[in-house]
Amino acid sequence: MNQGLLSVTSAFSRVWLRNAQVYLTLWKFNIFPALAEPILFIFVFGIGIGSYIDQMEGVPYLEFVAPGILGIAAIMQATFECTYGSYFRMRMQNTFEGIISTPVSAAEVGMAEIAWGATRGLVTSTLVLVILAFLGVFHNPSVLLLPVITLLAAFNFAAIAIIVTSRIAQMEYFHFYFAGFVLPAQFLCGTFFPISRFPEPVQVIAWIIPLTSFVDIMRSLTLARITPSLIPETVWALGSTIILTELAVRSMQRRLVE
Amino acid sequence: MIVEAKSLHKRFHDVVAVESLDLAVERGSCYGLVGPNGAGKTTTMRMIYCLNRPTSGRLSVFGLDVLKEPRRIKARLGVVPQDNNLDPDLSTCRNLEVYARYFGIGRADAATRCHELLDFMQLRDRADSPIPALSGGMKRRLVIARALVNNPELLILDEPTTGLDPQVRHLIWDRLLDLKEQGITLMLTTHYMEEAQKLCDRVLIMDHARAVAEGSPTELIREHVSPYVLELRAGRTLNAHITSRFGHMEHRSSGQNLYFYGGSPDEFDDLLAAYSQMERLLRPSSLEDVFLKLTGRDLRL
Ligand SMILES: Nc1ncnc2c1ncn2[C@@H]1O[C@H](COP(=O)(O)OP(=O)(O)OP(=O)(O)O)[C@@H](O)[C@H]1O
Ligand SMILES: [Mg+2]
């Protein structure tokens, strides 16, 4: 039997459509709560703390944190969807078992869940983008490329979440995942201040977490600053996404087909 | 052969779930798997519909290897799992339509199929119900309807009627026989020997991961038990008395009950005359007698 990403066909979109269909019937419950955290961040950090900070890296603070807030919105939405959401569908509802009794494969279910988590990340972060645009944060046409990066960031974190979800024996393990990885990642990855402030080892860890690269790429788009570091960042952003997706898909296969 | 297994093994870590199993299911027939809890029925079925991978041995469905061609196999199968796994996020009709999409069936065809199937399983009035609002019998009928959405050649049913009332059970039996008449091959597991006897052309009795007997219900009865059984409910003290007098006849005691076996009804004449007052039942042997004889009366713990 073919394994991993290479075995995934377009049949995964049928599962993506299933999730989209369910989401659309409940969209009011899904969209607004998801915006609460990013809006809070805009007020607390951008406007609240920002009023005490003159400038960071030569721009008003809200302009500096905007890419961080966008990145966090994207990865958090994808993470919630592919941890609790996917786990619920997999274990409580046995939905995946029903799906893989059809020509759709376990690898495709994994791919569909990641793609769906990424989609939700894109939707939420795009709404945050619109709010930020209204606040007059953006000045460069290159911000139009931001949704591409938020989608990729969401995809990356959806894949990590699926790796966790497909390996844990009970939902309580998510506490460790959130406390040990997701929460630190939100603050360590150059979202609210440059990571050059950290001691060297912490910087290395921060660069390994792909969110750092995503946020930095977004920041160069919003501030229209093109630097050579964009090349390794882009390579790591894309490369880690592919590797993590491959691992997630295989992990889901192992979990669902014993 | 629609399904063919040769020395099939399945191990989960240190648990042997299926061991040295051979079976062959003919096109258009109904094949039953019976056996005590934990015998390995579900594991066998799941290997056939490609959700569990055999540890060793060969298993082919439609002549295709389950390890190599799961997608092509699953496209031609219908599956009714032991535990309902309807999609609770979707209404009754949407469950069928979304399931049809997993098979690549287009929207218009799916809608038509949905209505045909809801009619077939007598769920038409429930088309818009949310899943939690359905009774156990309705959910089961819907899972069966869902399994038919792709016009399968082989329908796999893992305990299709467990926990259902007699009306629903009879409805399901009728429908399964309709499907068989249309040429669909059926494979089912059940704990009701009456069900196996009624529906199945061949029955495989499993115990402790292995096959213990196989054949048509009549063959199994002929080979393993006497044609007639007399059941007596005498109570433990009288049982001893009866067996001291009629111990020469083939018999077995179980709790309050005594079972005597014979080749024809008149072999019991003396016994019946001697205990004419007692609660008793003289009946032809059934698959249940075979089952209990071969798998014992002990509970599986
Ligand atoms: N995923 C699994 N992991 C570990 N052990 C398993 C798994 N699935 C089944 N088993 C074990 O394999 C054996 C056979 O189980 P199976 O479900 O096939 O039995 P069954 O005949 O369907 O029983 P029942 O009549 O209770 O449904 C049991 O000992 C069971 O505990
Ligand atoms: Mg079972």
XYZ file of N, CA and C in Angstrom, chain B residues 23-265:
729
model
N -11.309 -19.001 4.809
C -12.725 -18.936 4.455
C -12.895 -18.538 3.005
N -14.041 -18.902 2.457
C -14.333 -18.580 1.068
C -15.806 -18.233 0.971
N -16.096 -17.078 0.407
C -17.485 -16.635 0.285
C -17.843 -16.588 -1.190
N -18.907 -17.318 -1.533
C -19.327 -17.372 -2.932
C -20.184 -16.178 -3.307
N -20.054 -15.759 -4.558
C -20.873 -14.647 -5.044
C -22.362 -14.958 -4.875
N -23.093 -13.972 -4.387
C -24.538 -14.122 -4.278
C -25.008 -14.873 -3.048
N -24.079 -15.324 -2.224
C -24.493 -16.078 -1.038
C -24.523 -15.174 0.186
N -25.036 -15.721 1.276
C -24.976 -15.009 2.548
C -24.116 -15.839 3.483
N -23.054 -15.239 3.989
C -22.082 -15.962 4.802
C -22.113 -15.394 6.208
N -22.250 -16.264 7.190
C -22.360 -15.786 8.575
C -21.144 -16.128 9.404
N -20.737 -15.206 10.272
C -19.689 -15.486 11.244
C -20.341 -15.413 12.613
N -20.233 -16.479 13.378
C -20.768 -16.439 14.734
C -19.662 -16.873 15.687
N -19.835 -16.530 16.946
C -18.825 -16.887 17.933
C -18.991 -16.026 19.164
N -18.487 -16.512 20.303
C -18.626 -15.747 21.552
C -17.936 -14.390 21.465
N -18.219 -13.512 22.413
C -17.557 -12.210 22.466
C -16.050 -12.394 22.434
N -15.402 -11.589 21.628
C -13.939 -11.636 21.567
C -13.400 -12.745 20.679
N -14.280 -13.439 19.955
C -13.824 -14.561 19.130
C -12.980 -14.109 17.935
N -13.181 -12.865 17.509
C -12.402 -12.374 16.372
C -13.253 -12.054 15.148
N -14.567 -11.997 15.329
C -15.459 -11.738 14.198
C -15.241 -10.339 13.616
N -15.277 -9.343 14.496
C -15.131 -7.967 14.024
C -13.776 -7.765 13.362
N -12.731 -8.322 13.969
C -11.395 -8.186 13.387
C -11.361 -8.788 11.988
N -11.994 -9.951 11.816
C -12.046 -10.574 10.491
C -12.750 -9.654 9.496
N -13.903 -9.123 9.909
C -14.657 -8.230 9.028
C -13.834 -6.991 8.690
N -13.178 -6.428 9.702
C -12.406 -5.192 9.456
C -11.223 -5.443 8.526
N -10.687 -6.641 8.558
C -9.621 -6.935 7.597
C -10.204 -6.983 6.190
N -11.431 -7.494 6.079
C -12.046 -7.574 4.754
C -12.334 -6.178 4.211
N -12.794 -5.272 5.075
C -13.018 -3.919 4.541
C -11.833 -2.984 4.768
N -10.682 -3.584 4.965
C -9.391 -2.887 4.876
C -9.147 -1.857 5.984
N -9.761 -2.019 7.150
C -9.478 -1.132 8.269
C -8.481 -1.736 9.245
N -8.323 -3.056 9.181
C -7.233 -3.705 9.907
C -6.386 -4.432 8.877
N -5.068 -4.397 9.088
C -4.172 -5.061 8.148
C -3.790 -6.435 8.673
N -3.952 -7.480 7.855
C -3.574 -8.819 8.315
C -2.108 -8.838 8.736
N -1.810 -9.601 9.801
C -0.409 -9.748 10.219
C 0.305 -10.721 9.287
N -0.394 -11.807 8.906
C 0.153 -12.707 7.891
C -0.984 -13.490 7.270
N -0.663 -14.246 6.245
C -1.697 -14.981 5.526
C -2.172 -14.167 4.339
N -3.104 -14.735 3.583
C -3.583 -14.026 2.402
C -5.066 -13.725 2.534
N -5.451 -12.554 2.120
C -6.871 -12.210 2.120
C -7.163 -11.422 0.854
N -8.065 -11.955 0.042
C -8.437 -11.199 -1.153
C -9.940 -11.002 -1.194
N -10.334 -9.847 -1.690
C -11.746 -9.497 -1.843
C -11.930 -9.107 -3.304
N -12.902 -9.675 -3.965
C -13.092 -9.520 -5.418
C -11.815 -9.917 -6.160
N -11.052 -10.833 -5.594
C -9.797 -11.215 -6.228
C -8.665 -10.204 -6.045
N -8.909 -9.122 -5.275
C -7.881 -8.096 -5.063
C -7.294 -8.258 -3.667
N -6.010 -8.034 -3.547
C -5.325 -8.180 -2.271
C -5.666 -6.991 -1.351
N -6.069 -7.291 -0.116
C -6.483 -6.203 0.786
C -5.339 -5.255 1.128
N -4.110 -5.757 1.077
C -2.988 -4.877 1.421
C -2.594 -3.983 0.241
N -2.886 -4.446 -0.969
C -2.422 -3.695 -2.144
C -3.486 -2.795 -2.737
N -4.747 -3.216 -2.674
C -5.771 -2.478 -3.412
C -6.960 -2.063 -2.546
N -6.709 -1.499 -1.360
C -7.854 -1.181 -0.503
C -8.860 -0.230 -1.171
N -8.336 0.715 -1.950
C -9.259 1.702 -2.524
C -10.225 1.052 -3.505
N -9.701 0.169 -4.352
C -10.585 -0.479 -5.328
C -11.554 -1.438 -4.644
N -11.101 -2.075 -3.579
C -11.994 -2.974 -2.844
C -13.114 -2.172 -2.178
N -12.714 -1.126 -1.470
C -13.720 -0.367 -0.709
C -14.754 0.308 -1.609
N -14.372 0.603 -2.858
C -15.325 1.229 -3.773
C -16.503 0.305 -4.057
N -16.292 -1.007 -3.919
C -17.336 -1.981 -4.285
C -18.004 -2.625 -3.077
N -17.682 -2.115 -1.893
C -18.198 -2.687 -0.645
C -19.234 -1.782 0.004
N -20.109 -2.387 0.811
C -20.932 -1.619 1.731
C -20.608 -2.113 3.124
N -20.483 -1.206 4.086
C -20.058 -1.605 5.423
C -21.052 -1.130 6.484
N -21.534 -2.063 7.286
C -22.333 -1.724 8.461
C -21.501 -2.132 9.678
N -20.832 -1.177 10.331
C -19.933 -1.543 11.431
C -20.709 -1.939 12.687
N -19.996 -2.613 13.595
C -20.655 -3.043 14.830
C -21.237 -1.847 15.602
N -20.447 -0.776 15.727
C -20.950 0.432 16.396
C -21.297 1.468 15.346
N -22.518 1.998 15.438
C -22.944 3.005 14.466
C -21.932 4.145 14.430
N -21.569 4.577 13.237
C -20.714 5.754 13.166
C -21.283 6.769 12.192
N -22.572 7.045 12.363
C -23.215 8.089 11.568
C -22.558 9.418 11.917
N -22.653 10.368 10.988
C -22.031 11.670 11.210
C -23.024 12.566 11.960
N -22.811 12.787 13.262
C -23.810 13.502 14.060
C -23.896 14.984 13.705
N -22.940 15.470 12.901
C -22.981 16.872 12.501
C -23.896 17.101 11.303
N -24.452 16.004 10.752
C -25.263 16.127 9.542
C -26.625 15.477 9.763
N -27.642 15.990 9.058
C -28.975 15.398 9.183
C -29.000 14.020 8.495
N -30.141 13.348 8.639
C -30.291 11.999 8.096
C -29.970 11.944 6.605
N -30.641 12.789 5.834
C -30.443 12.750 4.381
C -29.035 13.205 4.010
N -28.544 14.240 4.685
C -27.168 14.724 4.421
C -26.136 13.639 4.702
N -26.395 12.814 5.710
C -25.481 11.719 5.990
C -25.292 10.858 4.755
N -26.405 10.563 4.076
C -26.312 9.723 2.883
C -25.644 10.467 1.738
N -26.002 11.750 1.585
C -25.441 12.513 0.454
C -23.942 12.719 0.607
N -23.530 13.067 1.827
C -22.099 13.284 2.054
C -21.340 11.967 1.901
N -21.965 10.887 2.360
C -21.319 9.579 2.218
C -21.184 9.210 0.743
N -22.216 9.546 -0.041
C -22.152 9.273 -1.484
C -20.984 10.039 -2.103
N -20.752 11.246 -1.613
C -19.644 12.030 -2.168
C -18.296 11.356 -1.904
N -18.155 10.697 -0.749
C -16.897 9.985 -0.483
C -16.623 8.938 -1.562
N -17.695 8.439 -2.183
C -17.522 7.462 -3.270
C -17.382 8.141 -4.626
N -17.401 9.465 -4.625
C -17.284 10.179 -5.888
C -18.584 10.246 -6.665
N -19.708 9.996 -5.979
C -21.014 10.055 -6.652
C -21.459 11.521 -6.729
N -21.934 11.940 -7.866
C -22.322 13.337 -8.077
C -23.546 13.738 -7.271
N -23.734 15.038 -7.147
C -24.775 15.599 -6.312
C -26.186 15.110 -6.676
N -26.491 15.159 -7.973
C -27.850 14.802 -8.410
C -28.120 13.318 -8.152
N -27.162 12.482 -8.516
C -27.322 11.041 -8.287
C -27.443 10.746 -6.800
N -26.662 11.461 -6.000
C -26.683 11.236 -4.553
C -28.056 11.562 -3.984
N -28.664 12.648 -4.461
C -29.981 13.042 -3.952
C -31.028 11.982 -4.297
N -30.980 11.482 -5.536
C -31.934 10.439 -5.941
C -31.736 9.188 -5.092
N -30.478 8.793 -4.964
C -30.134 7.579 -4.212
C -30.591 7.719 -2.761
N -30.405 8.905 -2.203
C -30.797 9.158 -0.818
C -32.282 8.876 -0.635
N -33.109 9.382 -1.568
C -34.544 9.164 -1.408
C -34.935 7.708 -1.605
N -34.324 7.066 -2.586
C -34.605 5.634 -2.789
C -34.279 4.844 -1.526
N -33.127 5.141 -0.946
C -32.670 4.342 0.193
C -33.492 4.627 1.446
N -33.875 5.881 1.634
C -34.714 6.185 2.799
C -36.052 5.462 2.670
N -36.572 5.388 1.436
C -37.800 4.627 1.223
C -37.574 3.146 1.511
N -36.477 2.630 0.986
C -36.174 1.202 1.117
C -36.076 0.807 2.587
N -35.480 1.662 3.419
C -35.320 1.325 4.833
C -36.423 1.960 5.691
N -37.476 2.443 5.041
C -38.632 3.041 5.728
C -38.235 4.161 6.673
N -37.474 5.094 6.139
C -37.043 6.246 6.937
C -37.465 7.553 6.275
N -38.345 7.450 5.298
C -38.689 8.618 4.496
C -39.097 9.830 5.363
N -39.883 9.582 6.402
C -40.358 10.694 7.232
C -39.238 11.343 8.039
N -38.094 10.679 8.103
C -37.016 11.151 8.959
C -35.913 11.851 8.195
N -36.164 12.139 6.911
C -35.095 12.672 6.052
C -34.355 13.858 6.668
N -35.092 14.709 7.390
C -34.443 15.924 7.898
C -34.068 15.852 9.368
N -34.297 14.693 9.995
C -34.001 14.597 11.427
C -32.513 14.688 11.696
N -32.149 15.353 12.800
C -30.748 15.244 13.232
C -30.514 13.838 13.785
N -29.282 13.369 13.696
C -28.980 11.992 14.099
C -29.345 11.695 15.567
N -29.045 12.611 16.511
C -29.363 12.265 17.906
C -30.863 12.083 18.148
N -31.699 12.593 17.228
C -33.143 12.466 17.418
C -33.672 11.111 16.936
N -32.819 10.304 16.313
C -33.278 8.998 15.809
C -33.207 7.945 16.912
N -34.143 6.995 16.883
C -34.084 5.871 17.827
C -32.987 4.909 17.385
N -32.659 3.965 18.271
C -31.619 2.985 17.941
C -31.923 2.234 16.657
N -33.190 1.844 16.494
C -33.573 1.086 15.297
C -33.460 1.933 14.040
N -33.816 3.219 14.159
C -33.718 4.106 12.991
C -32.262 4.325 12.609
N -31.411 4.514 13.630
C -29.992 4.713 13.328
C -29.439 3.500 12.594
N -29.817 2.316 13.082
C -29.305 1.104 12.461
C -29.768 1.000 11.020
N -31.049 1.336 10.786
C -31.565 1.288 9.413
C -30.843 2.303 8.535
N -30.520 3.448 9.131
C -29.820 4.475 8.351
C -28.399 4.027 8.009
N -27.743 3.355 8.950
C -26.391 2.860 8.651
C -26.456 1.842 7.512
N -27.501 1.009 7.512
C -27.645 0.041 6.424
C -27.914 0.773 5.105
N -28.791 1.781 5.161
C -29.061 2.571 3.946
C -27.768 3.189 3.434
N -26.968 3.718 4.360
C -25.717 4.374 3.979
C -24.765 3.381 3.302
N -24.777 2.144 3.807
C -23.874 1.134 3.242
C -24.259 0.768 1.813
N -25.492 1.134 1.419
C -25.970 0.751 0.082
C -25.813 1.867 -0.935
N -25.272 2.995 -0.481
C -25.299 4.202 -1.295
C -24.513 4.031 -2.590
N -23.494 3.169 -2.583
C -22.661 2.966 -3.775
C -23.032 1.696 -4.538
N -24.257 1.187 -4.329
C -24.675 -0.072 -4.968
C -23.614 -1.161 -4.821
N -23.275 -1.538 -3.594
C -22.144 -2.458 -3.397
C -22.438 -3.856 -3.931
N -21.352 -4.563 -4.286
C -21.495 -5.966 -4.682
C -21.473 -6.865 -3.463
N -20.801 -6.383 -2.420
C -20.686 -7.155 -1.184
C -21.068 -6.246 -0.026
N -21.996 -6.727 0.791
C -22.428 -5.946 1.944
C -21.946 -6.660 3.201
N -21.194 -5.918 4.032
C -20.653 -6.494 5.253
C -21.420 -5.926 6.429
N -22.003 -6.811 7.239
C -22.824 -6.340 8.356
C -22.310 -6.944 9.657
N -21.796 -6.099 10.546
C -21.275 -6.583 11.820
C -22.366 -6.395 12.883
N -22.995 -7.492 13.254
C -24.118 -7.484 14.196
C -25.197 -6.471 13.796
N -25.827 -6.679 12.638
C -26.791 -5.684 12.154
C -27.999 -5.500 13.063
N -28.373 -6.513 13.827
C -29.645 -6.386 14.566
C -29.487 -6.429 16.081
N -28.273 -6.317 16.584
C -28.094 -6.379 18.042
C -28.822 -5.219 18.723
N -29.606 -5.560 19.729
C -30.286 -4.533 20.522
C -31.522 -3.937 19.877
N -32.029 -4.560 18.815
C -33.203 -3.984 18.147
C -34.469 -4.771 18.478
N -35.617 -4.096 18.370
C -36.868 -4.785 18.686
C -37.246 -5.750 17.555
N -38.164 -6.687 17.826
C -38.473 -7.706 16.805
C -38.989 -7.124 15.494
N -39.731 -6.014 15.557
C -40.237 -5.431 14.306
C -39.090 -4.977 13.417
N -38.182 -4.227 14.014
C -37.051 -3.734 13.223
C -36.217 -4.903 12.717
N -36.021 -5.887 13.589
C -35.215 -7.039 13.201
C -35.828 -7.721 11.980
N -37.147 -7.908 12.010
C -37.797 -8.549 10.855
C -37.704 -7.685 9.610
N -37.846 -6.376 9.778
C -37.714 -5.479 8.626
C -36.322 -5.639 8.014
N -35.302 -5.644 8.890
C -33.928 -5.761 8.380
C -33.727 -7.113 7.691
N -34.235 -8.175 8.297
C -34.120 -9.494 7.652
C -34.745 -9.482 6.269
N -35.963 -8.901 6.180
C -36.641 -8.852 4.874
C -35.796 -8.100 3.855
N -35.239 -6.975 4.297
C -34.457 -6.163 3.366
C -33.193 -6.893 2.921
N -32.567 -7.571 3.877
C -31.343 -8.292 3.521
C -31.653 -9.401 2.519
N -32.807 -10.065 2.706
C -33.173 -11.106 1.748
C -33.500 -10.499 0.383
N -34.117 -9.297 0.385
C -34.345 -8.590 -0.892
C -33.024 -8.348 -1.601
N -32.046 -7.879 -0.826
C -30.745 -7.558 -1.422
C -30.086 -8.808 -1.978
N -30.219 -9.899 -1.232
C -29.619 -11.142 -1.685
C -30.273 -11.586 -2.997
N -31.576 -11.382 -3.079
C -32.283 -11.744 -4.303
C -31.780 -10.929 -5.488
N -31.381 -9.672 -5.199
C -30.822 -8.835 -6.273
C -29.406 -9.261 -6.649
N -28.866 -10.241 -5.951
C -27.544 -10.743 -6.329
C -26.401 -10.192 -5.497
N -26.738 -9.399 -4.471
C -25.679 -8.849 -3.625
C -25.197 -9.932 -2.654
N -23.882 -10.038 -2.511
C -23.318 -10.999 -1.565
C -23.370 -10.382 -0.163
N -23.756 -11.188 0.821
C -23.845 -10.671 2.185
C -22.873 -11.417 3.087
N -22.263 -10.663 3.988
C -21.461 -11.290 5.038
C -21.909 -10.664 6.329
N -22.282 -11.472 7.303
C -22.727 -10.860 8.550
C -22.207 -11.610 9.758
N -22.130 -10.887 10.868
C -21.864 -11.540 12.142
C -23.123 -11.378 12.977
N -23.331 -12.296 13.873
C -24.498 -12.160 14.729
C -24.315 -13.011 15.980
N -25.033 -12.618 17.039
C -25.088 -13.455 18.233
C -26.422 -14.198 18.303
N -27.282 -13.952 17.297
C -28.583 -14.619 17.283
C -28.530 -15.771 16.297
N -28.561 -16.989 16.821
C -28.434 -18.154 15.949
C -29.644 -18.279 15.033
N -30.786 -17.772 15.515
C -31.992 -17.789 14.696
C -31.745 -16.969 13.422
N -31.070 -15.831 13.623
C -30.766 -14.944 12.498
C -29.830 -15.636 11.504
N -28.794 -16.266 12.044
C -27.827 -16.942 11.174
C -28.521 -18.050 10.401
N -29.382 -18.801 11.107
C -30.060 -19.927 10.482
C -30.995 -19.448 9.376
N -31.651 -18.308 9.643
C -32.629 -17.796 8.700
C -31.980 -17.225 7.445
N -30.873 -16.509 7.634
C -30.323 -15.740 6.523
C -29.167 -16.413 5.804
N -28.391 -17.210 6.535
C -27.094 -17.588 5.979
C -27.118 -18.917 5.225
N -26.435 -18.942 4.084
C -26.229 -20.184 3.358
C -25.128 -20.996 4.015
N -24.104 -20.284 4.490
C -23.028 -20.950 5.215
C -22.706 -20.157 6.468
N -22.290 -20.897 7.482
C -21.979 -20.265 8.758
C -20.619 -20.759 9.213
N -19.810 -19.814 9.708
C -18.508 -20.171 10.282
C -18.597 -19.898 11.773
N -18.337 -20.920 12.569
C -18.337 -20.712 14.020
C -16.895 -20.483 14.458
N -16.658 -19.350 15.109
C -15.312 -19.018 15.575
C -15.276 -19.063 17.084
N -14.123 -19.412 17.625
C -13.918 -19.316 19.069
C -12.426 -19.143 19.313
N -12.071 -18.294 20.241
C -10.661 -18.043 20.551
C -9.830 -17.836 19.290
N -10.304 -16.956 18.422
C -9.565 -16.530 17.233
C -9.505 -17.567 16.115
N -10.076 -18.745 16.339
C -9.987 -19.798 15.326
C -11.358 -20.242 14.848
N -11.371 -20.844 13.656
C -12.597 -21.447 13.158
C -12.779 -22.790 13.852
N -13.973 -23.061 14.373
C -14.197 -24.375 14.968
C -15.093 -25.254 14.105
N -15.927 -24.652 13.258
C -16.754 -25.453 12.350
C -17.265 -24.558 11.241
N -17.548 -25.173 10.105
C -18.087 -24.385 9.007
C -19.028 -25.239 8.195
N -20.085 -24.656 7.678
C -20.994 -25.408 6.823
C -22.333 -24.715 6.741
N -23.278 -25.308 6.008
C -24.616 -24.733 5.985
C -25.253 -25.033 7.335
N -26.248 -24.272 7.768
C -26.862 -24.532 9.069
C -27.338 -25.989 9.204
N -27.954 -26.524 8.160
C -28.421 -27.914 8.264
C -27.264 -28.897 8.392
N -26.214 -28.669 7.604
C -25.034 -29.533 7.719
C -24.463 -29.491 9.128
N -24.343 -28.285 9.668
C -23.743 -28.142 10.995
C -24.569 -28.888 12.034
N -25.894 -28.769 11.908
C -26.766 -29.450 12.864
C -26.615 -30.969 12.717
N -26.603 -31.405 11.454
C -26.497 -32.844 11.212
C -25.165 -33.395 11.733
N -24.092 -32.665 11.504
C -22.790 -33.180 11.883
C -22.503 -33.132 13.374
N -23.059 -32.137 14.050
C -22.591 -31.911 15.418
C -23.585 -32.230 16.523
N -24.884 -32.293 16.217
C -25.845 -32.602 17.282
C -26.902 -33.581 16.772
N -27.601 -34.231 17.707
C -28.703 -35.108 17.322
C -29.852 -34.250 16.827
N -30.723 -34.852 16.007
C -31.771 -34.041 15.377
C -32.807 -33.465 16.353
N -33.013 -34.148 17.517
C -34.058 -33.642 18.418
C -33.504 -33.388 19.820
N -34.115 -32.423 20.465
C -33.704 -32.087 21.830
C -34.935 -32.038 22.708
N -34.826 -32.603 23.875
C -35.885 -32.432 24.870
C -35.303 -31.592 25.992
N -35.934 -30.449 26.221
C -35.486 -29.589 27.320
C -36.401 -29.819 28.506
N -35.833 -30.076 29.656
C -36.626 -30.245 30.878
C -36.178 -29.221 31.890
N -37.127 -28.556 32.511
C -36.746 -27.666 33.606
C -37.206 -28.319 34.909
N -36.305 -29.017 35.548
C -36.691 -29.818 36.699
C -36.186 -29.237 38.008
N -35.130 -28.489 37.954
C -34.500 -28.047 39.204
C -33.389 -29.015 39.560
N -32.396 -28.524 40.310
C -31.176 -29.308 40.489
C -31.378 -30.679 41.147
N -32.256 -30.758 42.144
C -32.394 -32.050 42.832
C -33.043 -33.103 41.946
N -34.103 -32.698 41.250
C -34.765 -33.650 40.364
C -33.867 -34.064 39.201
N -33.029 -33.100 38.769
C -32.108 -33.402 37.667
C -31.306 -34.666 37.954
N -30.794 -34.737 39.190
C -29.957 -35.885 39.553
C -30.771 -37.179 39.454
N -32.004 -37.078 39.895
C -32.906 -38.226 39.855
C -33.157 -38.682 38.416
N -33.419 -37.710 37.563
C -33.709 -38.052 36.168
C -32.496 -38.667 35.494
N -31.334 -38.056 35.742
C -30.151 -38.580 35.049
C -29.775 -39.975 35.559
N -30.149 -40.293 36.825
C -29.829 -41.637 37.313
C -30.682 -42.677 36.583
N -31.877 -42.277 36.159
C -32.736 -43.233 35.460
C -32.504 -43.269 33.956
N -32.229 -42.075 33.382
C -32.119 -42.010 31.920
C -30.721 -41.636 31.447
N -29.740 -41.890 32.336
C -28.348 -41.529 32.007
C -27.807 -42.219 30.771
N -28.482 -43.304 30.353
C -28.003 -43.988 29.151
C -28.264 -43.169 27.893
N -29.215 -42.223 27.964
C -29.462 -41.357 26.798
C -28.447 -40.218 26.789
N -28.168 -39.703 25.578
C -27.232 -38.580 25.479
C -27.871 -37.363 26.155
N -27.154 -36.763 27.099
C -27.752 -35.620 27.791
C -26.683 -34.663 28.303
N -27.171 -33.492 28.724
C -26.277 -32.487 29.277
C -27.096 -31.674 30.267
N -26.510 -31.312 31.401
C -27.269 -30.471 32.320
C -26.615 -29.106 32.382
N -27.480 -28.133 32.605
C -26.978 -26.757 32.631
C -27.866 -25.988 33.592
N -27.338 -25.695 34.766
C -28.139 -24.978 35.765
C -29.382 -25.760 36.114
N -30.528 -25.128 35.951
C -31.799 -25.763 36.282
C -32.271 -26.702 35.172
N -31.625 -26.638 34.024
C -32.142 -27.338 32.856
C -31.392 -28.624 32.541
N -32.157 -29.532 31.942
C -31.568 -30.778 31.445
C -31.906 -30.881 29.964
N -30.927 -31.301 29.197
C -31.155 -31.459 27.763
C -30.902 -32.911 27.404
N -31.871 -33.547 26.742
C -31.681 -34.908 26.219
C -31.695 -34.843 24.703
N -30.828 -35.636 24.103
C -30.716 -35.613 22.649
C -31.138 -36.953 22.073
N -31.822 -36.905 20.911
C -32.249 -38.156 20.295
C -32.392 -38.033 18.796
N -32.417 -39.193 18.141
C -32.489 -39.218 16.684
C -33.896 -38.988 16.154
N -34.912 -39.337 16.961
C -36.288 -39.104 16.517
C -37.138 -38.805 17.750
N -38.328 -38.191 17.545
C -39.142 -37.789 18.706
C -39.542 -38.965 19.596
